[in-house]
mmCIF file of C-alpha atoms in Angstrom:
data_model
loop_
_atom_site.group_PDB
_atom_site.id
_atom_site.type_symbol
_atom_site.label_atom_id
_atom_site.label_comp_id
_atom_site.label_asym_id
_atom_site.label_seq_id
_atom_site.Cartn_x
_atom_site.Cartn_y
_atom_site.Cartn_z
ATOM 1 C CA GLY A 111 1.481 16.503 3.891
ATOM 2 C CA ALA A 112 3.358 13.768 2.100
ATOM 3 C CA VAL A 113 1.904 10.265 2.253
ATOM 4 C CA VAL A 114 3.711 6.956 2.604
ATOM 5 C CA SER A 115 1.862 3.693 2.151
ATOM 6 C CA GLN A 116 2.776 0.132 3.075
ATOM 7 C CA HIS A 117 1.479 -3.128 1.728
ATOM 8 C CA PRO A 118 0.338 -5.408 3.151
ATOM 9 C CA SER A 119 -0.911 -3.957 6.412
ATOM 10 C CA TRP A 120 -0.713 -7.365 8.010
ATOM 11 C CA VAL A 121 0.547 -10.787 6.959
ATOM 12 C CA ILE A 122 0.636 -14.230 8.515
ATOM 13 C CA CYS A 123 3.058 -16.789 7.123
ATOM 14 C CA LYS A 124 4.494 -20.176 7.924
ATOM 15 C CA SER A 125 7.979 -20.569 9.325
ATOM 16 C CA GLY A 126 10.560 -20.923 6.580
ATOM 17 C CA THR A 127 8.728 -18.897 3.956
ATOM 18 C CA SER A 128 9.665 -15.447 2.652
ATOM 19 C CA VAL A 129 7.544 -12.336 2.932
ATOM 20 C CA LYS A 130 7.820 -9.117 0.935
ATOM 21 C CA ILE A 131 6.690 -5.771 2.315
ATOM 22 C CA GLU A 132 6.319 -2.725 0.075
ATOM 23 C CA CYS A 133 6.804 0.901 1.027
ATOM 24 C CA ARG A 134 5.653 3.605 -1.383
ATOM 25 C CA SER A 135 5.891 7.375 -1.332
ATOM 26 C CA LEU A 136 2.639 8.442 -2.971
ATOM 27 C CA ASP A 137 3.104 12.093 -3.795
ATOM 28 C CA PHE A 138 6.812 12.735 -3.594
ATOM 29 C CA GLN A 139 10.090 11.227 -4.637
ATOM 30 C CA ALA A 140 12.262 9.610 -2.022
ATOM 31 C CA THR A 141 15.856 8.763 -2.798
ATOM 32 C CA THR A 142 16.186 7.485 0.745
ATOM 33 C CA MET A 143 13.802 5.318 2.691
ATOM 34 C CA PHE A 144 14.199 3.732 6.095
ATOM 35 C CA TRP A 145 13.011 0.482 7.613
ATOM 36 C CA TYR A 146 12.215 0.116 11.302
ATOM 37 C CA ARG A 147 11.133 -2.768 13.478
ATOM 38 C CA GLN A 148 9.045 -2.449 16.597
ATOM 39 C CA PHE A 149 8.560 -5.253 19.084
ATOM 40 C CA PRO A 150 5.564 -5.172 21.451
ATOM 41 C CA LYS A 151 5.759 -2.376 24.002
ATOM 42 C CA GLN A 152 9.119 -1.252 22.672
ATOM 43 C CA SER A 153 10.206 1.665 20.573
ATOM 44 C CA LEU A 154 11.182 1.713 16.939
ATOM 45 C CA MET A 155 14.615 0.464 16.017
ATOM 46 C CA LEU A 156 16.206 1.414 12.727
ATOM 47 C CA MET A 157 17.057 -1.677 10.699
ATOM 48 C CA ALA A 158 18.434 -0.242 7.494
ATOM 49 C CA THR A 159 18.622 2.742 5.202
ATOM 50 C CA SER A 160 17.452 2.109 1.664
ATOM 51 C CA ASN A 161 19.053 4.146 -1.102
ATOM 52 C CA GLU A 162 17.602 4.319 -4.579
ATOM 53 C CA GLY A 163 19.865 2.647 -7.086
ATOM 54 C CA SER A 164 22.430 1.418 -4.585
ATOM 55 C CA LYS A 165 22.865 -1.073 -1.794
ATOM 56 C CA ALA A 166 21.108 -0.602 1.511
ATOM 57 C CA THR A 167 23.014 0.278 4.649
ATOM 58 C CA TYR A 168 22.232 -2.018 7.561
ATOM 59 C CA GLU A 169 22.448 -1.201 11.244
ATOM 60 C CA GLN A 170 24.691 -3.246 13.455
ATOM 61 C CA GLY A 171 23.169 -6.582 14.338
ATOM 62 C CA VAL A 172 20.744 -6.702 11.409
ATOM 63 C CA GLU A 173 21.366 -9.609 9.035
ATOM 64 C CA LYS A 174 21.455 -8.275 5.488
ATOM 65 C CA ASP A 175 20.973 -11.736 3.995
ATOM 66 C CA LYS A 176 17.834 -12.242 6.014
ATOM 67 C CA PHE A 177 16.308 -8.818 5.472
ATOM 68 C CA LEU A 178 16.702 -8.055 1.787
ATOM 69 C CA ILE A 179 16.061 -4.481 0.758
ATOM 70 C CA ASN A 180 15.505 -3.270 -2.773
ATOM 71 C CA HIS A 181 14.950 0.374 -3.721
ATOM 72 C CA ALA A 182 14.390 0.130 -7.446
ATOM 73 C CA SER A 183 12.610 3.424 -7.999
ATOM 74 C CA LEU A 184 12.219 6.835 -6.407
ATOM 75 C CA THR A 185 8.862 5.869 -4.954
ATOM 76 C CA LEU A 186 9.236 2.225 -3.948
ATOM 77 C CA SER A 187 11.341 0.276 -1.496
ATOM 78 C CA THR A 188 10.756 -3.358 -0.574
ATOM 79 C CA LEU A 189 11.793 -5.377 2.445
ATOM 80 C CA THR A 190 11.868 -9.140 2.062
ATOM 81 C CA VAL A 191 12.100 -11.249 5.182
ATOM 82 C CA THR A 192 13.667 -14.474 3.999
ATOM 83 C CA SER A 193 13.162 -17.832 5.697
ATOM 84 C CA ALA A 194 11.016 -16.195 8.326
ATOM 85 C CA HIS A 195 10.916 -17.569 11.853
ATOM 86 C CA PRO A 196 8.596 -16.807 14.768
ATOM 87 C CA GLU A 197 11.172 -14.452 16.283
ATOM 88 C CA ASP A 198 10.829 -12.273 13.172
ATOM 89 C CA SER A 199 7.235 -11.553 14.122
ATOM 90 C CA SER A 200 7.087 -7.827 14.637
ATOM 91 C CA PHE A 201 5.662 -4.543 13.423
ATOM 92 C CA TYR A 202 7.661 -3.194 10.483
ATOM 93 C CA ILE A 203 7.445 0.516 9.658
ATOM 94 C CA CYS A 204 9.040 2.390 6.799
ATOM 95 C CA SER A 205 9.694 6.076 6.383
ATOM 96 C CA ALA A 206 10.692 8.221 3.456
ATOM 97 C CA ARG A 207 12.613 11.428 3.289
ATOM 98 C CA ASP A 208 11.169 14.197 1.146
ATOM 99 C CA LEU A 209 14.148 16.035 -0.283
ATOM 100 C CA GLU A 210 11.983 18.967 -1.274
ATOM 101 C CA SER A 211 10.688 19.494 2.235
ATOM 102 C CA PRO A 212 11.786 22.846 3.650
ATOM 103 C CA LYS A 213 12.208 21.199 7.038
ATOM 104 C CA THR A 214 15.610 19.642 7.507
ATOM 105 C CA ASN A 215 15.471 15.875 7.360
ATOM 106 C CA GLU A 216 11.711 15.684 7.607
ATOM 107 C CA GLN A 217 10.567 12.116 7.135
ATOM 108 C CA PHE A 218 7.123 10.651 6.666
ATOM 109 C CA PHE A 219 6.146 7.331 8.122
ATOM 110 C CA GLY A 220 4.055 4.556 6.682
ATOM 111 C CA PRO A 221 1.212 2.912 8.636
ATOM 112 C CA GLY A 222 3.225 -0.217 9.366
ATOM 113 C CA THR A 223 2.984 -3.917 8.535
ATOM 114 C CA ARG A 224 2.217 -6.493 11.198
ATOM 115 C CA LEU A 225 4.099 -9.727 10.451
ATOM 116 C CA THR A 226 3.186 -12.903 12.297
ATOM 117 C CA VAL A 227 5.234 -16.014 11.630
ATOM 118 C CA LEU A 228 3.643 -19.268 12.752
ATOM 119 C CA LYS B 242 25.732 6.962 20.206
ATOM 120 C CA GLN B 243 22.608 9.002 20.671
ATOM 121 C CA GLU B 244 20.292 7.817 23.445
ATOM 122 C CA VAL B 245 16.778 9.124 23.913
ATOM 123 C CA THR B 246 14.884 8.754 27.163
ATOM 124 C CA GLN B 247 11.253 9.516 27.853
ATOM 125 C CA ILE B 248 9.747 10.066 31.265
ATOM 126 C CA PRO B 249 7.309 8.971 32.518
ATOM 127 C CA ALA B 250 6.830 5.603 30.819
ATOM 128 C CA ALA B 251 3.117 5.729 31.565
ATOM 129 C CA LEU B 252 0.734 8.410 32.719
ATOM 130 C CA SER B 253 -2.930 8.309 33.679
ATOM 131 C CA VAL B 254 -4.838 11.549 34.160
ATOM 132 C CA PRO B 255 -8.464 12.646 34.392
ATOM 133 C CA GLU B 256 -9.973 14.435 31.458
ATOM 134 C CA GLY B 257 -9.316 18.170 31.344
ATOM 135 C CA GLU B 258 -5.906 18.143 32.982
ATOM 136 C CA ASN B 259 -2.899 19.843 31.488
ATOM 137 C CA LEU B 260 0.110 17.578 31.281
ATOM 138 C CA VAL B 261 3.774 17.507 30.333
ATOM 139 C CA LEU B 262 5.722 14.722 28.703
ATOM 140 C CA ASN B 263 9.490 14.768 28.880
ATOM 141 C CA CYS B 264 12.180 13.714 26.454
ATOM 142 C CA SER B 265 15.938 13.878 26.936
ATOM 143 C CA PHE B 266 18.790 13.075 24.590
ATOM 144 C CA THR B 267 22.502 12.640 25.117
ATOM 145 C CA ASP B 268 24.009 14.221 22.001
ATOM 146 C CA SER B 269 23.019 17.841 21.419
ATOM 147 C CA ALA B 270 24.212 17.778 17.790
ATOM 148 C CA ILE B 271 20.785 17.153 16.325
ATOM 149 C CA TYR B 272 19.096 18.264 13.123
ATOM 150 C CA ASN B 273 15.630 18.311 14.598
ATOM 151 C CA LEU B 274 13.344 16.748 17.145
ATOM 152 C CA GLN B 275 9.950 15.330 16.352
ATOM 153 C CA TRP B 276 7.029 14.224 18.504
ATOM 154 C CA PHE B 277 4.797 11.426 17.291
ATOM 155 C CA ARG B 278 1.630 9.770 18.422
ATOM 156 C CA GLN B 279 1.103 6.036 18.029
ATOM 157 C CA ASP B 280 -2.221 4.329 18.585
ATOM 158 C CA PRO B 281 -2.202 0.597 19.458
ATOM 159 C CA GLY B 282 -1.218 -1.512 16.456
ATOM 160 C CA LYS B 283 -0.916 1.539 14.240
ATOM 161 C CA GLY B 284 1.824 3.564 12.614
ATOM 162 C CA LEU B 285 3.126 6.961 13.623
ATOM 163 C CA THR B 286 1.312 10.253 13.365
ATOM 164 C CA SER B 287 3.605 13.257 13.360
ATOM 165 C CA LEU B 288 2.513 15.899 15.867
ATOM 166 C CA LEU B 289 5.221 18.522 15.924
ATOM 167 C CA LEU B 290 8.664 18.968 14.406
ATOM 168 C CA ILE B 291 11.132 21.391 15.943
ATOM 169 C CA GLN B 292 14.169 22.256 13.886
ATOM 170 C CA SER B 293 17.459 22.644 15.714
ATOM 171 C CA SER B 294 17.359 26.421 15.321
ATOM 172 C CA GLN B 295 13.914 26.688 16.895
ATOM 173 C CA ARG B 296 12.866 26.780 20.543
ATOM 174 C CA GLU B 297 9.259 25.644 20.292
ATOM 175 C CA GLN B 298 6.378 24.714 18.046
ATOM 176 C CA THR B 299 2.640 24.857 18.673
ATOM 177 C CA SER B 300 -0.295 23.081 17.117
ATOM 178 C CA GLY B 301 -3.715 23.438 18.670
ATOM 179 C CA ARG B 302 -3.579 22.148 22.246
ATOM 180 C CA LEU B 303 -0.026 20.903 21.804
ATOM 181 C CA ASN B 304 3.159 22.818 22.495
ATOM 182 C CA ALA B 305 6.632 21.357 22.200
ATOM 183 C CA SER B 306 9.797 23.017 23.400
ATOM 184 C CA LEU B 307 13.410 22.263 22.671
ATOM 185 C CA ASP B 308 16.517 23.095 24.691
ATOM 186 C CA LYS B 309 19.423 21.699 22.725
ATOM 187 C CA SER B 310 22.100 22.734 25.179
ATOM 188 C CA SER B 311 20.536 20.724 27.987
ATOM 189 C CA GLY B 312 19.345 17.924 25.731
ATOM 190 C CA ARG B 313 15.701 18.251 26.660
ATOM 191 C CA SER B 314 12.315 18.605 25.063
ATOM 192 C CA THR B 315 8.852 18.765 26.550
ATOM 193 C CA LEU B 316 5.452 18.164 25.023
ATOM 194 C CA TYR B 317 2.696 20.087 26.724
ATOM 195 C CA ILE B 318 -0.886 18.952 26.204
ATOM 196 C CA ALA B 319 -3.560 21.368 27.329
ATOM 197 C CA ALA B 320 -7.050 20.341 28.442
ATOM 198 C CA SER B 321 -6.494 16.655 27.816
ATOM 199 C CA GLN B 322 -9.273 14.557 26.274
ATOM 200 C CA PRO B 323 -9.917 10.789 26.188
ATOM 201 C CA GLY B 324 -9.062 10.888 22.488
ATOM 202 C CA ASP B 325 -5.537 11.915 23.427
ATOM 203 C CA SER B 326 -4.954 8.448 24.877
ATOM 204 C CA ALA B 327 -2.058 6.906 22.944
ATOM 205 C CA THR B 328 1.682 6.373 23.159
ATOM 206 C CA TYR B 329 3.745 9.467 22.513
ATOM 207 C CA LEU B 330 7.192 9.060 21.030
ATOM 208 C CA CYS B 331 9.913 11.606 20.639
ATOM 209 C CA ALA B 332 12.689 11.193 18.118
ATOM 210 C CA VAL B 333 15.828 13.147 17.367
ATOM 211 C CA THR B 334 17.650 13.087 14.090
ATOM 212 C CA ASN B 335 21.357 13.241 13.392
ATOM 213 C CA PHE B 336 21.577 13.612 9.629
ATOM 214 C CA ASN B 337 19.590 10.702 8.208
ATOM 215 C CA LYS B 338 18.979 8.651 11.305
ATOM 216 C CA PHE B 339 16.079 8.845 13.707
ATOM 217 C CA TYR B 340 16.653 7.867 17.308
ATOM 218 C CA PHE B 341 13.454 7.105 19.147
ATOM 219 C CA GLY B 342 12.641 7.160 22.802
ATOM 220 C CA SER B 343 10.704 4.293 24.326
ATOM 221 C CA GLY B 344 7.565 6.377 24.580
ATOM 222 C CA THR B 345 5.093 7.580 27.178
ATOM 223 C CA LYS B 346 1.804 5.730 27.284
ATOM 224 C CA LEU B 347 -0.933 8.232 28.096
ATOM 225 C CA ASN B 348 -4.370 7.309 29.365
ATOM 226 C CA VAL B 349 -6.905 10.116 29.743
ATOM 227 C CA LYS B 350 -9.870 8.972 31.808
ATOM 228 C CA PRO B 351 -13.348 10.345 31.066
#
Protein backbone atom coordinates (compact mmCIF):
# COMPACT_ATOMS: atom_id res chain seq x y z
CA GLY A 1 0.00 0.00 0.00
CA ALA A 2 0.89 3.65 -0.24
CA VAL A 3 3.28 5.04 2.37
CA VAL A 4 3.20 8.41 4.10
CA SER A 5 6.12 9.55 6.22
CA GLN A 6 6.43 12.32 8.78
CA HIS A 7 9.49 14.09 10.07
CA PRO A 8 10.40 14.48 12.82
CA SER A 9 8.74 11.68 14.76
CA TRP A 10 9.10 13.68 17.94
CA VAL A 11 10.27 17.17 18.83
CA ILE A 12 10.74 19.13 22.03
CA CYS A 13 10.95 22.90 21.84
CA LYS A 14 10.90 25.94 24.06
CA SER A 15 7.82 28.11 24.38
CA GLY A 16 7.79 30.89 21.81
CA THR A 17 9.75 29.06 19.13
CA SER A 18 8.43 27.71 15.83
CA VAL A 19 8.43 24.08 14.78
CA LYS A 20 8.06 22.65 11.28
CA ILE A 21 6.64 19.20 10.64
CA GLU A 22 6.93 17.53 7.24
CA CYS A 23 4.52 15.08 5.66
CA ARG A 24 5.60 13.18 2.55
CA SER A 25 3.83 10.74 0.28
CA LEU A 26 6.60 8.33 -0.69
CA ASP A 27 5.23 6.38 -3.61
CA PHE A 28 2.27 8.35 -4.87
CA GLN A 29 1.24 11.87 -5.67
CA ALA A 30 -1.12 13.65 -3.34
CA THR A 31 -2.81 16.85 -4.42
CA THR A 32 -4.58 16.89 -1.08
CA MET A 33 -3.16 16.21 2.34
CA PHE A 34 -4.77 16.55 5.74
CA TRP A 35 -3.47 17.54 9.15
CA TYR A 36 -4.93 16.17 12.37
CA ARG A 37 -4.25 16.78 16.03
CA GLN A 38 -4.76 14.24 18.77
CA PHE A 39 -4.71 15.10 22.45
CA PRO A 40 -4.06 12.35 25.02
CA LYS A 41 -6.86 9.81 25.22
CA GLN A 42 -8.88 11.67 22.61
CA SER A 43 -9.62 11.01 18.99
CA LEU A 44 -8.19 12.71 15.95
CA MET A 45 -9.51 16.12 15.05
CA LEU A 46 -9.08 17.51 11.56
CA MET A 47 -7.18 20.79 11.64
CA ALA A 48 -6.86 21.68 7.99
CA THR A 49 -6.89 20.44 4.43
CA SER A 50 -3.74 21.14 2.47
CA ASN A 51 -4.08 21.64 -1.28
CA GLU A 52 -1.11 21.59 -3.60
CA GLY A 53 -0.51 24.98 -5.12
CA SER A 54 -3.24 26.78 -3.21
CA LYS A 55 -4.14 27.95 0.25
CA ALA A 56 -5.05 25.48 2.95
CA THR A 57 -8.58 25.21 4.26
CA TYR A 58 -8.79 25.40 8.04
CA GLU A 59 -11.44 23.89 10.27
CA GLN A 60 -13.44 26.13 12.53
CA GLY A 61 -11.50 27.14 15.61
CA VAL A 62 -8.05 26.48 14.15
CA GLU A 63 -5.88 29.59 13.92
CA LYS A 64 -4.42 29.79 10.43
CA ASP A 65 -1.76 32.28 11.50
CA LYS A 66 -0.55 29.94 14.19
CA PHE A 67 -0.61 26.74 12.17
CA LEU A 68 0.96 27.58 8.83
CA ILE A 69 0.51 25.01 6.10
CA ASN A 70 2.46 24.85 2.87
CA HIS A 71 1.88 22.27 0.14
CA ALA A 72 4.55 23.17 -2.37
CA SER A 73 4.73 19.89 -4.25
CA LEU A 74 2.64 16.82 -4.98
CA THR A 75 4.52 14.82 -2.38
CA LEU A 76 5.20 17.27 0.45
CA SER A 77 3.11 19.28 2.87
CA THR A 78 4.50 21.10 5.90
CA LEU A 79 2.86 22.28 9.09
CA THR A 80 4.60 25.02 11.02
CA VAL A 81 3.50 25.70 14.56
CA THR A 82 4.45 29.30 15.16
CA SER A 83 5.21 30.76 18.58
CA ALA A 84 4.47 27.43 20.18
CA HIS A 85 3.05 27.26 23.69
CA PRO A 86 2.63 24.33 26.07
CA GLU A 87 -1.03 23.98 25.10
CA ASP A 88 0.12 23.18 21.55
CA SER A 89 1.75 20.01 22.83
CA SER A 90 -0.01 17.21 21.04
CA PHE A 91 0.32 14.37 18.56
CA TYR A 92 0.09 15.65 14.99
CA ILE A 93 -0.83 13.21 12.22
CA CYS A 94 -1.04 13.83 8.50
CA SER A 95 -2.79 11.87 5.81
CA ALA A 96 -2.67 11.93 2.05
CA ARG A 97 -5.24 11.06 -0.52
CA ASP A 98 -4.14 8.84 -3.38
CA LEU A 99 -6.14 9.98 -6.38
CA GLU A 100 -5.28 6.83 -8.27
CA SER A 101 -6.66 4.56 -5.59
CA PRO A 102 -9.66 2.58 -6.82
CA LYS A 103 -11.25 2.98 -3.40
CA THR A 104 -13.23 6.17 -3.07
CA ASN A 105 -11.47 8.70 -0.90
CA GLU A 106 -8.93 6.26 0.45
CA GLN A 107 -6.37 8.08 2.54
CA PHE A 108 -3.09 6.94 4.01
CA PHE A 109 -1.88 8.13 7.36
CA GLY A 110 1.58 9.07 8.51
CA PRO A 111 3.09 7.73 11.75
CA GLY A 112 2.58 10.99 13.61
CA THR A 113 4.78 13.61 15.25
CA ARG A 114 4.83 14.08 19.01
CA LEU A 115 5.32 17.77 19.85
CA THR A 116 6.20 18.79 23.39
CA VAL A 117 6.47 22.48 24.17
CA LEU A 118 8.28 23.32 27.39
CA LYS B 1 -22.39 17.82 11.25
CA GLN B 2 -21.35 14.20 11.25
CA GLU B 3 -20.88 12.65 14.69
CA VAL B 4 -19.26 9.28 15.24
CA THR B 5 -19.70 7.31 18.43
CA GLN B 6 -17.90 4.17 19.51
CA ILE B 7 -19.09 1.78 22.17
CA PRO B 8 -17.68 0.53 24.44
CA ALA B 9 -14.94 3.03 25.30
CA ALA B 10 -12.86 0.25 26.82
CA LEU B 11 -13.00 -3.51 26.75
CA SER B 12 -10.98 -6.17 28.55
CA VAL B 13 -11.30 -9.80 27.52
CA PRO B 14 -9.38 -13.03 28.04
CA GLU B 15 -7.36 -14.39 25.19
CA GLY B 16 -9.31 -16.48 22.69
CA GLU B 17 -12.63 -14.68 22.99
CA ASN B 18 -14.55 -13.40 20.02
CA LEU B 19 -15.56 -9.78 20.38
CA VAL B 20 -17.52 -7.02 18.69
CA LEU B 21 -16.75 -3.33 18.58
CA ASN B 22 -19.48 -0.91 17.64
CA CYS B 23 -19.48 2.32 15.69
CA SER B 24 -22.44 4.57 14.92
CA PHE B 25 -22.71 7.71 12.84
CA THR B 26 -25.41 10.32 12.46
CA ASP B 27 -25.29 11.16 8.75
CA SER B 28 -25.77 8.20 6.43
CA ALA B 29 -24.45 10.11 3.40
CA ILE B 30 -20.95 8.70 3.62
CA TYR B 31 -18.37 7.76 1.02
CA ASN B 32 -16.85 4.99 3.06
CA LEU B 33 -16.10 3.78 6.55
CA GLN B 34 -12.69 2.73 7.74
CA TRP B 35 -11.46 0.91 10.83
CA PHE B 36 -8.03 1.70 12.20
CA ARG B 37 -5.81 0.40 14.92
CA GLN B 38 -3.65 2.72 17.00
CA ASP B 39 -0.96 1.52 19.36
CA PRO B 40 0.08 3.83 22.23
CA GLY B 41 2.04 6.82 20.95
CA LYS B 42 1.86 5.59 17.38
CA GLY B 43 0.06 6.50 14.19
CA LEU B 44 -2.85 4.74 12.56
CA THR B 45 -2.82 1.36 10.91
CA SER B 46 -5.67 0.82 8.48
CA LEU B 47 -7.49 -2.46 9.10
CA LEU B 48 -10.50 -2.47 6.83
CA LEU B 49 -12.18 -0.04 4.46
CA ILE B 50 -15.81 -0.51 3.49
CA GLN B 51 -17.07 1.53 0.58
CA SER B 52 -20.58 2.90 0.81
CA SER B 53 -21.86 0.36 -1.71
CA GLN B 54 -20.51 -2.58 0.28
CA ARG B 55 -21.96 -4.42 3.26
CA GLU B 56 -18.84 -5.96 4.75
CA GLN B 57 -15.13 -6.58 4.41
CA THR B 58 -12.97 -9.35 5.84
CA SER B 59 -9.28 -9.62 6.54
CA GLY B 60 -7.97 -12.60 8.45
CA ARG B 61 -9.62 -12.68 11.87
CA LEU B 62 -11.30 -9.34 11.29
CA ASN B 63 -14.72 -8.74 9.79
CA ALA B 64 -16.34 -5.34 9.47
CA SER B 65 -19.93 -4.73 8.51
CA LEU B 66 -21.70 -1.59 7.41
CA ASP B 67 -25.38 -0.70 7.57
CA LYS B 68 -25.66 2.77 6.11
CA SER B 69 -29.39 3.12 6.60
CA SER B 70 -29.11 2.62 10.35
CA GLY B 71 -25.79 4.42 10.65
CA ARG B 72 -23.95 1.49 12.17
CA SER B 73 -20.81 -0.53 11.69
CA THR B 74 -19.35 -3.38 13.68
CA LEU B 75 -15.84 -4.77 13.83
CA TYR B 76 -15.73 -8.43 14.73
CA ILE B 77 -12.47 -9.88 16.01
CA ALA B 78 -12.29 -13.65 16.16
CA ALA B 79 -10.09 -15.59 18.58
CA SER B 80 -8.56 -12.51 20.15
CA GLN B 81 -4.86 -12.47 21.01
CA PRO B 82 -2.78 -10.29 23.37
CA GLY B 83 -1.25 -8.69 20.29
CA ASP B 84 -4.67 -7.33 19.40
CA SER B 85 -4.47 -4.99 22.40
CA ALA B 86 -4.70 -1.44 21.06
CA THR B 87 -7.20 1.35 20.50
CA TYR B 88 -9.55 0.80 17.60
CA LEU B 89 -10.90 3.81 15.77
CA CYS B 90 -13.62 3.99 13.20
CA ALA B 91 -13.89 6.87 10.77
CA VAL B 92 -16.45 7.84 8.17
CA THR B 93 -15.76 10.06 5.23
CA ASN B 94 -17.99 12.63 3.59
CA PHE B 95 -16.09 13.64 0.47
CA ASN B 96 -12.66 14.73 1.68
CA LYS B 97 -13.19 14.81 5.41
CA PHE B 98 -12.67 12.04 7.91
CA TYR B 99 -14.78 12.02 11.05
CA PHE B 100 -13.32 9.87 13.77
CA GLY B 101 -14.92 8.21 16.72
CA SER B 102 -13.27 8.43 20.11
CA GLY B 103 -12.11 4.84 19.94
CA THR B 104 -12.43 1.60 21.86
CA LYS B 105 -9.43 0.65 23.96
CA LEU B 106 -9.06 -3.13 23.84
CA ASN B 107 -7.03 -5.16 26.30
CA VAL B 108 -6.67 -8.88 25.61
CA LYS B 109 -5.35 -10.68 28.68
CA PRO B 110 -3.08 -13.71 28.26
